[in-house]
Tab-separated table of C-alpha atoms in Angstrom:
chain	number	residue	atom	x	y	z
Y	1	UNK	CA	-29.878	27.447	56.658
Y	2	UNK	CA	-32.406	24.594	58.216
Y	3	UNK	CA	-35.031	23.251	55.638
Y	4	UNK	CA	-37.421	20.784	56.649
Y	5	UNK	CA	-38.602	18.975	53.702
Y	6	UNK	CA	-42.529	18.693	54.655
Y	7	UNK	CA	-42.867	22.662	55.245
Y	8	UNK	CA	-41.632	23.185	51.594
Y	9	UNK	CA	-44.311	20.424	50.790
Y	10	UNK	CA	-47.396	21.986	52.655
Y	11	UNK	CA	-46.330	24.640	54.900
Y	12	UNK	CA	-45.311	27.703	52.870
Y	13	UNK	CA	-47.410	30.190	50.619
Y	14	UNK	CA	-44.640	32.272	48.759
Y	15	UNK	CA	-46.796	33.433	45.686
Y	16	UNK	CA	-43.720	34.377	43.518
Y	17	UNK	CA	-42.748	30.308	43.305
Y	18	UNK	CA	-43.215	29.256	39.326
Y	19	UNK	CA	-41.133	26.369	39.242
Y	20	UNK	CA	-41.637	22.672	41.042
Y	21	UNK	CA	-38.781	20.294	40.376
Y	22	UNK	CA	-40.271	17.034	42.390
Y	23	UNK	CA	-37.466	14.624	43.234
Y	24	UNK	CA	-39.143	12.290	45.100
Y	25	UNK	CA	-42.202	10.064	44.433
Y	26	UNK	CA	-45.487	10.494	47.056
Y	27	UNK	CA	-48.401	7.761	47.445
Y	28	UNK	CA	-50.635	10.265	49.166
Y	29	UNK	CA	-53.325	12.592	46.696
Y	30	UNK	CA	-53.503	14.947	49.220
Y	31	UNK	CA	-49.951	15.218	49.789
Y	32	UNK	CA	-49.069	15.328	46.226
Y	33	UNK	CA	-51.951	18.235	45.911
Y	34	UNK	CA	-50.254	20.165	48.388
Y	35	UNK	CA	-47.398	20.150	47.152
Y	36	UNK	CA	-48.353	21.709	43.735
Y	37	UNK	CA	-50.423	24.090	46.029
Y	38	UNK	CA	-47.259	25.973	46.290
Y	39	UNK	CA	-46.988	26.668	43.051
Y	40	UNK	CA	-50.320	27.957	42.316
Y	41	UNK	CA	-50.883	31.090	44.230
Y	42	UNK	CA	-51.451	34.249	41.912
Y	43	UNK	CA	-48.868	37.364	42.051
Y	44	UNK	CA	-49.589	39.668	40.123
Y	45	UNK	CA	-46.609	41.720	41.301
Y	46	UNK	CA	-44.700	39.762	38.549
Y	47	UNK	CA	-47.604	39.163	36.032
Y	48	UNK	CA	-47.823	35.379	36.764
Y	49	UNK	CA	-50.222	33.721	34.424
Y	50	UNK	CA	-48.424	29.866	34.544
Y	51	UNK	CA	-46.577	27.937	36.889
Y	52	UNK	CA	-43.879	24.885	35.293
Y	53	UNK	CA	-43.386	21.155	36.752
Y	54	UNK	CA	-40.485	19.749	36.172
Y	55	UNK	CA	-40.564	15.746	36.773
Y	56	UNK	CA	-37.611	13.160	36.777
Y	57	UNK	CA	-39.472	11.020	38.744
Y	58	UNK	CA	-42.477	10.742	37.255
Y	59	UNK	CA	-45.055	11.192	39.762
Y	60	UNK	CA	-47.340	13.543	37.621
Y	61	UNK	CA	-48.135	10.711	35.374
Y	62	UNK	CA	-48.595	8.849	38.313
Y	63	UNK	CA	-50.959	10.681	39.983
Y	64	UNK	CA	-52.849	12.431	37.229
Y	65	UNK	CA	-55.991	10.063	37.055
Y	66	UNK	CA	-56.199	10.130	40.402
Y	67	UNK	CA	-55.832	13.941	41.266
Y	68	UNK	CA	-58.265	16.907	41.260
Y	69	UNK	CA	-55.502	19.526	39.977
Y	70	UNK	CA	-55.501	19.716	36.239
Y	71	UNK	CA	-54.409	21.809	34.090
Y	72	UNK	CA	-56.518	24.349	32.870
Y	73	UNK	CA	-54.931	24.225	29.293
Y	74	UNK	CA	-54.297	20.454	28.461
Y	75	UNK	CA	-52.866	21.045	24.822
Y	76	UNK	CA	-50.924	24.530	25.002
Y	77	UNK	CA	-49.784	23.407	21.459
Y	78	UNK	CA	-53.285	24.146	19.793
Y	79	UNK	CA	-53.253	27.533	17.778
Y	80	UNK	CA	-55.624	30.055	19.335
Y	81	UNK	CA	-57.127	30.218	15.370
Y	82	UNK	CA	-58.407	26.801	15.804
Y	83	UNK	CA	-59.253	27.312	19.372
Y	84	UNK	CA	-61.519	30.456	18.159
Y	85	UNK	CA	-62.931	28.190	15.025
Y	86	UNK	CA	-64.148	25.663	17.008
Y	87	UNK	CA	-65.323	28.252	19.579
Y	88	UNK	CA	-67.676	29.132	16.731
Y	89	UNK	CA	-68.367	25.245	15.481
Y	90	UNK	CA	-72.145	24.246	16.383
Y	91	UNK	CA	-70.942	20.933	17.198
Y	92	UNK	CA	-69.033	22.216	19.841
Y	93	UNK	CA	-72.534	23.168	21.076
Y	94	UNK	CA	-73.747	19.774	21.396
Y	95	UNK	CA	-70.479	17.756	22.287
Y	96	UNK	CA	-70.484	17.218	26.131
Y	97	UNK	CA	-68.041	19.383	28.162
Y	98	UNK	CA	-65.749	18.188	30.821
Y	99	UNK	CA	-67.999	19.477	33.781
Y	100	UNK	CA	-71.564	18.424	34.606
Y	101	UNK	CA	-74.024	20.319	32.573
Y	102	UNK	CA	-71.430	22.006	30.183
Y	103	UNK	CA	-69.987	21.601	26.236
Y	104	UNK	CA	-66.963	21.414	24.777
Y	105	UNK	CA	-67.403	25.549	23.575
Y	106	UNK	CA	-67.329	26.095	27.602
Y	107	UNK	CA	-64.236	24.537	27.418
Y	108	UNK	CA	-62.969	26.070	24.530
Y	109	UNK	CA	-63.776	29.358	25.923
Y	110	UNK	CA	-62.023	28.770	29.204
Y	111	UNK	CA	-58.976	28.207	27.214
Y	112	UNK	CA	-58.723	30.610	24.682
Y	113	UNK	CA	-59.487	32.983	27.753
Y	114	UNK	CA	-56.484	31.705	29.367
Y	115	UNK	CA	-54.367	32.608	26.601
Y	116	UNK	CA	-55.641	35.753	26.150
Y	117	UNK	CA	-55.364	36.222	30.220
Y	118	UNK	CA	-51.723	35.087	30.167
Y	119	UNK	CA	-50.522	37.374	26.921
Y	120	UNK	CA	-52.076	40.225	28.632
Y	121	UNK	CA	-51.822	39.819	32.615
Y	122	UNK	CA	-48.000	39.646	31.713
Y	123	UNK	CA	-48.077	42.590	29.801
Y	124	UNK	CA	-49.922	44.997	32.183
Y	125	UNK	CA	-47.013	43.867	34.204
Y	126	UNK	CA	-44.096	45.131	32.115
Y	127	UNK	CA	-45.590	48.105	30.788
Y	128	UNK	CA	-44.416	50.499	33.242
Y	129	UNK	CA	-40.850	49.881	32.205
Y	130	UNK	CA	-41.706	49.464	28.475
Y	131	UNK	CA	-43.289	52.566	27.113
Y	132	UNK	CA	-44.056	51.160	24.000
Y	133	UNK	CA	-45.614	48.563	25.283
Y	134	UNK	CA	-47.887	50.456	27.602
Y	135	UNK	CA	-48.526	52.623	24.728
Y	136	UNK	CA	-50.022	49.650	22.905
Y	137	UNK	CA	-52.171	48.629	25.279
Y	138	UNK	CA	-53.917	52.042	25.787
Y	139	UNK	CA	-54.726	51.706	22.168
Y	140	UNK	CA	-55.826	48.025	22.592
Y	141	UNK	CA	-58.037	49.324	25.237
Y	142	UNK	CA	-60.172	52.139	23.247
Y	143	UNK	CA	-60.131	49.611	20.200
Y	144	UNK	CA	-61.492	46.718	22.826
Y	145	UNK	CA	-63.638	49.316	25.041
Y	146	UNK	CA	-62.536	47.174	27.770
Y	147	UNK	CA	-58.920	47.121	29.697
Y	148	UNK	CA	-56.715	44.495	28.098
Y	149	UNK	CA	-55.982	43.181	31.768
Y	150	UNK	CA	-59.476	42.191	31.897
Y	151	UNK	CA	-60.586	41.208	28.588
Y	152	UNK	CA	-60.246	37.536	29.659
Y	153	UNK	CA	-62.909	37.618	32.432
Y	154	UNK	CA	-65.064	39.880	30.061
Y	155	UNK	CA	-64.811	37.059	27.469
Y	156	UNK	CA	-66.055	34.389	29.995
Y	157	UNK	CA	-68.864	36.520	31.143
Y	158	UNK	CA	-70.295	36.777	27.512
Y	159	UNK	CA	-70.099	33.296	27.014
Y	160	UNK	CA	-69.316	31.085	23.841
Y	161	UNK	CA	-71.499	32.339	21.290
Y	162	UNK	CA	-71.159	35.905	22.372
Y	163	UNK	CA	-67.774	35.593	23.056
Y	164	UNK	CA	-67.080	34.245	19.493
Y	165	UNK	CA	-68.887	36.916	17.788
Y	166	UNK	CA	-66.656	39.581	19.904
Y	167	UNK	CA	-63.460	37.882	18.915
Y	168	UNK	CA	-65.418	38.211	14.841
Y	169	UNK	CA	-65.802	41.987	15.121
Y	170	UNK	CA	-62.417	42.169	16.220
Y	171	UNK	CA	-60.798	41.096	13.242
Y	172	UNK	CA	-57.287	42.096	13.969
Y	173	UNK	CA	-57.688	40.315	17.363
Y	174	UNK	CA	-54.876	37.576	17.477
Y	175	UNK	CA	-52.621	39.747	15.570
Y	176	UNK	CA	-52.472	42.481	18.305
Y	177	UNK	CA	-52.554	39.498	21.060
Y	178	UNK	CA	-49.201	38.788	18.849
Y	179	UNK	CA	-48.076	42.118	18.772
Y	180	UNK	CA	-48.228	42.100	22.400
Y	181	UNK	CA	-46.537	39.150	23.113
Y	182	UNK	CA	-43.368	39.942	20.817
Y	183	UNK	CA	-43.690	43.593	22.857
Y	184	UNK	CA	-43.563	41.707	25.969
Y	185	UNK	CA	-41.010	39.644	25.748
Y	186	UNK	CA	-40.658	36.558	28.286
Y	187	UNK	CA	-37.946	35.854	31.081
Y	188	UNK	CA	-35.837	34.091	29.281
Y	189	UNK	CA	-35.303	36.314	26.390
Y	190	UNK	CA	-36.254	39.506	27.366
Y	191	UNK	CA	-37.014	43.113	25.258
Y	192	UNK	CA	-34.496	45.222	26.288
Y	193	UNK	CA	-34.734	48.280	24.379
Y	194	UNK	CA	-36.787	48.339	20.641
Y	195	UNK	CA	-34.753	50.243	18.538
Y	196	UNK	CA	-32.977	49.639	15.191
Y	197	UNK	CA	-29.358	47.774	15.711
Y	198	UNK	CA	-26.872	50.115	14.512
Y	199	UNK	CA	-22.806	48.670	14.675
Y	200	UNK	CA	-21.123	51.895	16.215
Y	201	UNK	CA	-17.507	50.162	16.377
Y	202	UNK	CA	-16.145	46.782	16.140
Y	203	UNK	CA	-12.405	46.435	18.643
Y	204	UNK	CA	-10.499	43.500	20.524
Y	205	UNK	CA	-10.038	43.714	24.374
Y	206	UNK	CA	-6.796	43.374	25.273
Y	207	UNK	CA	-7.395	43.942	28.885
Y	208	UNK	CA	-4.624	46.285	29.971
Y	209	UNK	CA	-2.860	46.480	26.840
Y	210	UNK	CA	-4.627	48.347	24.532
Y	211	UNK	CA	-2.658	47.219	21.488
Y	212	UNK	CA	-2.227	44.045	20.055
Y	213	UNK	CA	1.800	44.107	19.870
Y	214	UNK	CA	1.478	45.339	22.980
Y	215	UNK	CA	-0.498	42.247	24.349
Y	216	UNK	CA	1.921	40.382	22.223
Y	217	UNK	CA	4.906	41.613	23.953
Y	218	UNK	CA	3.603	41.224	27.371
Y	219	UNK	CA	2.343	37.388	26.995
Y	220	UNK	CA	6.418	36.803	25.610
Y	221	UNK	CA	7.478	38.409	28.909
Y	222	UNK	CA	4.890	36.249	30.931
Y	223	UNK	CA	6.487	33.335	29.415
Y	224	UNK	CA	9.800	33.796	29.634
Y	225	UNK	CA	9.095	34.677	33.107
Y	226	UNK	CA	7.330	31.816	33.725
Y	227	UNK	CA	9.331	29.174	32.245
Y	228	UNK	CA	11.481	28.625	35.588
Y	229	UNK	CA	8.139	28.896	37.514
Y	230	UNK	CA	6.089	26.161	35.363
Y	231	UNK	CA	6.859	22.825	34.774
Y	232	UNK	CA	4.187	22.180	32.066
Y	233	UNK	CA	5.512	25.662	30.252
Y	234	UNK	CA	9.267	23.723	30.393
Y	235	UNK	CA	7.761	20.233	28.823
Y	236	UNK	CA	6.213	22.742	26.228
Y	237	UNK	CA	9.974	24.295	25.018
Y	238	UNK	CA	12.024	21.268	25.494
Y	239	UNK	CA	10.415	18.015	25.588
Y	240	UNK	CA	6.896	18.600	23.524
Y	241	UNK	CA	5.776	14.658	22.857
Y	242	UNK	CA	5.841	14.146	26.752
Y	243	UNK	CA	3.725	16.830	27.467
Y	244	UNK	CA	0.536	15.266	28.847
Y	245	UNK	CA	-3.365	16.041	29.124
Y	246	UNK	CA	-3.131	17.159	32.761
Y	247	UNK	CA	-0.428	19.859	32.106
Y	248	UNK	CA	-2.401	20.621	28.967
Y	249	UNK	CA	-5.315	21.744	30.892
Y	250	UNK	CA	-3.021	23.309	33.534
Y	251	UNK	CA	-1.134	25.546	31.428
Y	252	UNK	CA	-4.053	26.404	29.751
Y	253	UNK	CA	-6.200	27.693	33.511
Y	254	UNK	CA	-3.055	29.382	33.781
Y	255	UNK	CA	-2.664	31.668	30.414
Y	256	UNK	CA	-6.316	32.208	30.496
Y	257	UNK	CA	-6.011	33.430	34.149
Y	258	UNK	CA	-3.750	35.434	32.726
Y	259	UNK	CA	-6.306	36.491	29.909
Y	260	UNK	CA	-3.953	34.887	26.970
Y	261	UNK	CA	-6.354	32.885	25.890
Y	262	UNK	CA	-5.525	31.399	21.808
Y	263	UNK	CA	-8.706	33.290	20.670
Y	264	UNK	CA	-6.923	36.394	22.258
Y	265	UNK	CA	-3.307	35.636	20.886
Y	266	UNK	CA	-5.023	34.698	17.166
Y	267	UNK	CA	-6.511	37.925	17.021
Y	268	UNK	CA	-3.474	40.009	17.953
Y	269	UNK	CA	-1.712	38.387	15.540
Y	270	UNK	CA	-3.953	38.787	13.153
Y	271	UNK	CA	-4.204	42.424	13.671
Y	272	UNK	CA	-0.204	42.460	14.003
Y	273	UNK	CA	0.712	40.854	11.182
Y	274	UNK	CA	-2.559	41.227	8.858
Y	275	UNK	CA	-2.401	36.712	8.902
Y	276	UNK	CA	-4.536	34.987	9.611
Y	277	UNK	CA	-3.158	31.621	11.419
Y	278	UNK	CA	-4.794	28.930	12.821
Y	279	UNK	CA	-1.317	28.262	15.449
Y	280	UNK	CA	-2.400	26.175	18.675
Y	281	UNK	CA	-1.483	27.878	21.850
Y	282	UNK	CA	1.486	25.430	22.138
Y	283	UNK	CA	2.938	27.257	18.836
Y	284	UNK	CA	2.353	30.499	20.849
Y	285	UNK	CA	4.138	29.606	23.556
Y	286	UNK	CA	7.407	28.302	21.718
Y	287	UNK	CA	7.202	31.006	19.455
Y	288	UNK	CA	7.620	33.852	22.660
Y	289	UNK	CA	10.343	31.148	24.426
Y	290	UNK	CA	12.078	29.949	21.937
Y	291	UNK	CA	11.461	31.659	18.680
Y	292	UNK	CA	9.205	29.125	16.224
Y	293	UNK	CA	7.734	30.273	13.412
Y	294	UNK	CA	4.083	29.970	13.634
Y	295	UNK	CA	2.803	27.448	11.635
Y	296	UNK	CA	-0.771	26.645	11.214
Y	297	UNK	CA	-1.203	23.153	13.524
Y	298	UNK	CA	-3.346	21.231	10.757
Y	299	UNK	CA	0.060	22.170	8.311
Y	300	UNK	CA	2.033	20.192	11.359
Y	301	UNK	CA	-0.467	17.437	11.184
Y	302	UNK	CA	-0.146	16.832	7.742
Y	303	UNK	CA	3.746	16.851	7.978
Y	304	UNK	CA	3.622	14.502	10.371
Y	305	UNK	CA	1.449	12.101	8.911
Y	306	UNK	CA	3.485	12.423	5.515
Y	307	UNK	CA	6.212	10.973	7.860
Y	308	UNK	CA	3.776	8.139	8.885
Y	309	UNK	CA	2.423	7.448	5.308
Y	310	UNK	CA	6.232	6.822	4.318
Y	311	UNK	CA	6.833	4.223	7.351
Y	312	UNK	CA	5.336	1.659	5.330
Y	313	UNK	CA	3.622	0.082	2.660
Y	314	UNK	CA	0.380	0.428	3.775
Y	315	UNK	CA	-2.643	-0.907	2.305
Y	316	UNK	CA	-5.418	0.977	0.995
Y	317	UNK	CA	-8.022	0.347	3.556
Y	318	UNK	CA	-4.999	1.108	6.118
Y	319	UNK	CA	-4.112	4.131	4.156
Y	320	UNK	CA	-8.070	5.135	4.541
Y	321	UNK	CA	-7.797	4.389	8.758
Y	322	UNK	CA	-5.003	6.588	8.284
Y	323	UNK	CA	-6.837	9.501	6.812
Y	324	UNK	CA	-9.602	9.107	9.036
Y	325	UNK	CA	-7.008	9.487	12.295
Y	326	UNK	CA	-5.361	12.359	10.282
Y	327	UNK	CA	-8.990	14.220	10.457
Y	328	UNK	CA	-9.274	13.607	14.524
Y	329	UNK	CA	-5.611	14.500	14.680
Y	330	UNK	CA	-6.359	18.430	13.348
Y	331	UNK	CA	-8.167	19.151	16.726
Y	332	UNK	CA	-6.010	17.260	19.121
Y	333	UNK	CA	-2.453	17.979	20.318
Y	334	UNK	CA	-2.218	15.124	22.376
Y	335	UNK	CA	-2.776	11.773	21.289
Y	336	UNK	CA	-2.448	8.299	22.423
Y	337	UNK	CA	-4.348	5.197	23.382
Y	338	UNK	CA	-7.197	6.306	25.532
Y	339	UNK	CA	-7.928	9.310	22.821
Y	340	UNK	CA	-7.816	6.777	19.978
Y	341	UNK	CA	-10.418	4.255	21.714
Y	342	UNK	CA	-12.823	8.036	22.898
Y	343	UNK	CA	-12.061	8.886	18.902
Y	344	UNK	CA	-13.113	5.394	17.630
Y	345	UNK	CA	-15.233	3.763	20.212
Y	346	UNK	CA	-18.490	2.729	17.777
Y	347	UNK	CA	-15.533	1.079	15.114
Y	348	UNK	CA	-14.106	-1.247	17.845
Y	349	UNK	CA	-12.241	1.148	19.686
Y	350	UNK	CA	-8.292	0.858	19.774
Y	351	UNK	CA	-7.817	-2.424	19.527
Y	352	UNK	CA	-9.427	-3.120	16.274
Y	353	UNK	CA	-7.521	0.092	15.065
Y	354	UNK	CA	-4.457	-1.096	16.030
Y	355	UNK	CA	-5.690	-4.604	14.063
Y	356	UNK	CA	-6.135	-2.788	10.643
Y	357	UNK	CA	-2.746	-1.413	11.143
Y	358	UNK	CA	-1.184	-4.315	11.685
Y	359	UNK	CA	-0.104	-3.450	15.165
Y	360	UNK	CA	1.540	-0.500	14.222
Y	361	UNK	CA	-0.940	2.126	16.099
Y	362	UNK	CA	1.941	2.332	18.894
Y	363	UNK	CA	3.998	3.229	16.215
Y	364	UNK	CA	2.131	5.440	14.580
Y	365	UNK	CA	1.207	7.265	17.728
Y	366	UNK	CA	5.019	8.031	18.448
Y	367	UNK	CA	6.006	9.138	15.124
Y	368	UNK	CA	3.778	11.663	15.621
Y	369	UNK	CA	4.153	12.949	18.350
Y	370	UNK	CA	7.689	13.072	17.780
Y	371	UNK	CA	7.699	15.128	14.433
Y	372	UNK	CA	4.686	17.245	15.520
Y	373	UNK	CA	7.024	19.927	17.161
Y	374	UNK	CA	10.330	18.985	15.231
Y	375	UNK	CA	12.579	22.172	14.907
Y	376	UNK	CA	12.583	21.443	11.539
Y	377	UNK	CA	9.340	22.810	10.660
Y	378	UNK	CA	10.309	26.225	11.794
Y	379	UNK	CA	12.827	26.664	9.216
């Protein structure tokens, strides 16, 4: 694929373009211009109404005093109720307007006209695919006399005052403009169908094995199979505290490749055993290689750091530092230096941890790790 930069620029007209990311800053006006020329051609085959800027490098503030582009709505954040109450202020009658022999209801009316354009050009579009919708809008349209499609232009053609009495007389006006829009749905969170929720049945995947012992069974096999194949599975069994973050993340790609993910294994042996046990995957895997009993990882932790509490006489703002690791510790299976300074970066990082310990952190990181996985605590 060639691209020259300066055709996407000026030399294009593909009406269907709604976004501009600019990543590049422009002196020119006319240049600049052009470029969010391509943004602004109407297509009704996909009910455009808006087109989006998105700007990193700032050239839209740049540029904006300067350029003859503006947006026809400058505060999209006004409600259309106060839009339609000033519509109807006389002072909007006698405030100048932001064209030459104009007030500010001409502008008022040019954007509550765009709102109503952009609710229901976008609708019109969908409604061929959204009986419901379309259904509304045939209503709308014998309540209106007047197509919804057009009921924007028809609103500029009356005017302010005459517009503003319209929108009066329709009293239920900006409620069915609502309805409309909540019919409509946008692109990013679309209607796709408008009836009631109803939960027909509520089941686990296990991919190919339907049942949970089933999936159970064949993740032991995978392991056992696997144990001769995989270094990081071997570290797991038989040396635990050396395992490291690398072959963390690589056994993990591999189970979930596999589709044993721990969310997986949790839930069949939840529905196995009718327990619920919050085991890491690690317990998973010794439990199919070796035998372990599961035991929930933040029961390990605390084990462990009974162990650590008992290593010395620690003070009571150690004791606290100790608690506070003992929190981090419940979501981490590896831990050492570097995850101590991530964990504790805005309190000084590892180094004024290990300070408040009384250089013990080294320590205290090893007895962990060491009676984390202990046979012990399968007994």
């Amino acid at each position: 694929i060639a691209i020259t930069v300066d055709l996407l620029t000026t030399g294009i007209d593909v009406p269907r373009i709604c976004n501009l990311v600019f990543m590049r800053r422009v002196r020119s006006r006319i240049l600049y211009e052009q470029m969010i020329g391509r943004a602004t051609r109407r297509c009704d085959e996909i009910g455009k109404t808006v087109f989006h800027i998105y700007d990193p490098v700032g050239i839209y503030n740049a540029l904006e005093d300067v350029s003859n582009m503006k947006p026809l709505v400058k505060d999209p954040t006004i409600a259309l109720e106060q839009l339609i109450e000033e519509l109807g202020m006389e002072e909007s009658y006698s405030a100048p307007g932001t064209l030459p022999k104009t007030n500010h209801a001409d502008d008022v009316l040019d954007i509550v006209s765009q709102r109503v354009m952009r609710v229901l050009r976008k609708a019109e579009n969908r409604s061929d695919s959204n009986p419901v919708l379309k259904k509304k809008l045939d209503e709308l349209a014998e309540l209106w006399d007047v197509s919804p499609g057009k009921l924007h232009n028809n609103l500029r053609e009356m005017g302010p005052k005459k517009a503003y009495e319209f929108i009066q007389n329709k009293t239920q006006l900006i409620n069915q403009l609502e309805a409309v829009r909540k019919l409509t749905g946008s692109y990013s969170n679309p209607i796709i169908s408008t009836h009631e929720d109803e939960l027909l049945s509520r089941h686990q995947n296990y991919g190919n094995n339907q049942k949970p012992e089933d999936y159970l069974e064949s993740f032991d096999d995978f392991i056992h199979n696997q144990l001769n194949e995989s270094a990081a599975l071997s570290i797991v069994v038989n040396r635990p505290r050396d395992l490291t973050r690398s072959q963390l993340k690589e056994i993990r790609l591999l189970l979930d490749e596999k589709g044993y993910s721990e969310t997986s294994l949790k839930a069949a042996w939840r529905s196995t055993t009718n327990k619920e046990i919050a085991a890491s995957i690690i317990g998973f895997i010794r439990r199919a290689a070796i035998g372990e009993h599961l035991i929930p990882f933040e029961q390990r932790v605390e084990i462990a750091m009974d162990r650590i509490y008992n290593l010395h006489s620690w003070t009571t703002v150690q004791r606290k530092w100790l608690k506070r690791i003992a929190k981090q510790l419940n979501h981490e299976i590896i831990v050492d230096r570097d995850f101590m300074n991530q964990v504790f970066e805005t309190d000084g990082g590892v180094n004024r941890v290990d300070r408040i310990l009384g250089k013990n952190l080294d320590e205290v990181i090893e007895i962990f790790s060491e009676s984390l996985w202990e046979e012990t605590l399968s007994g």
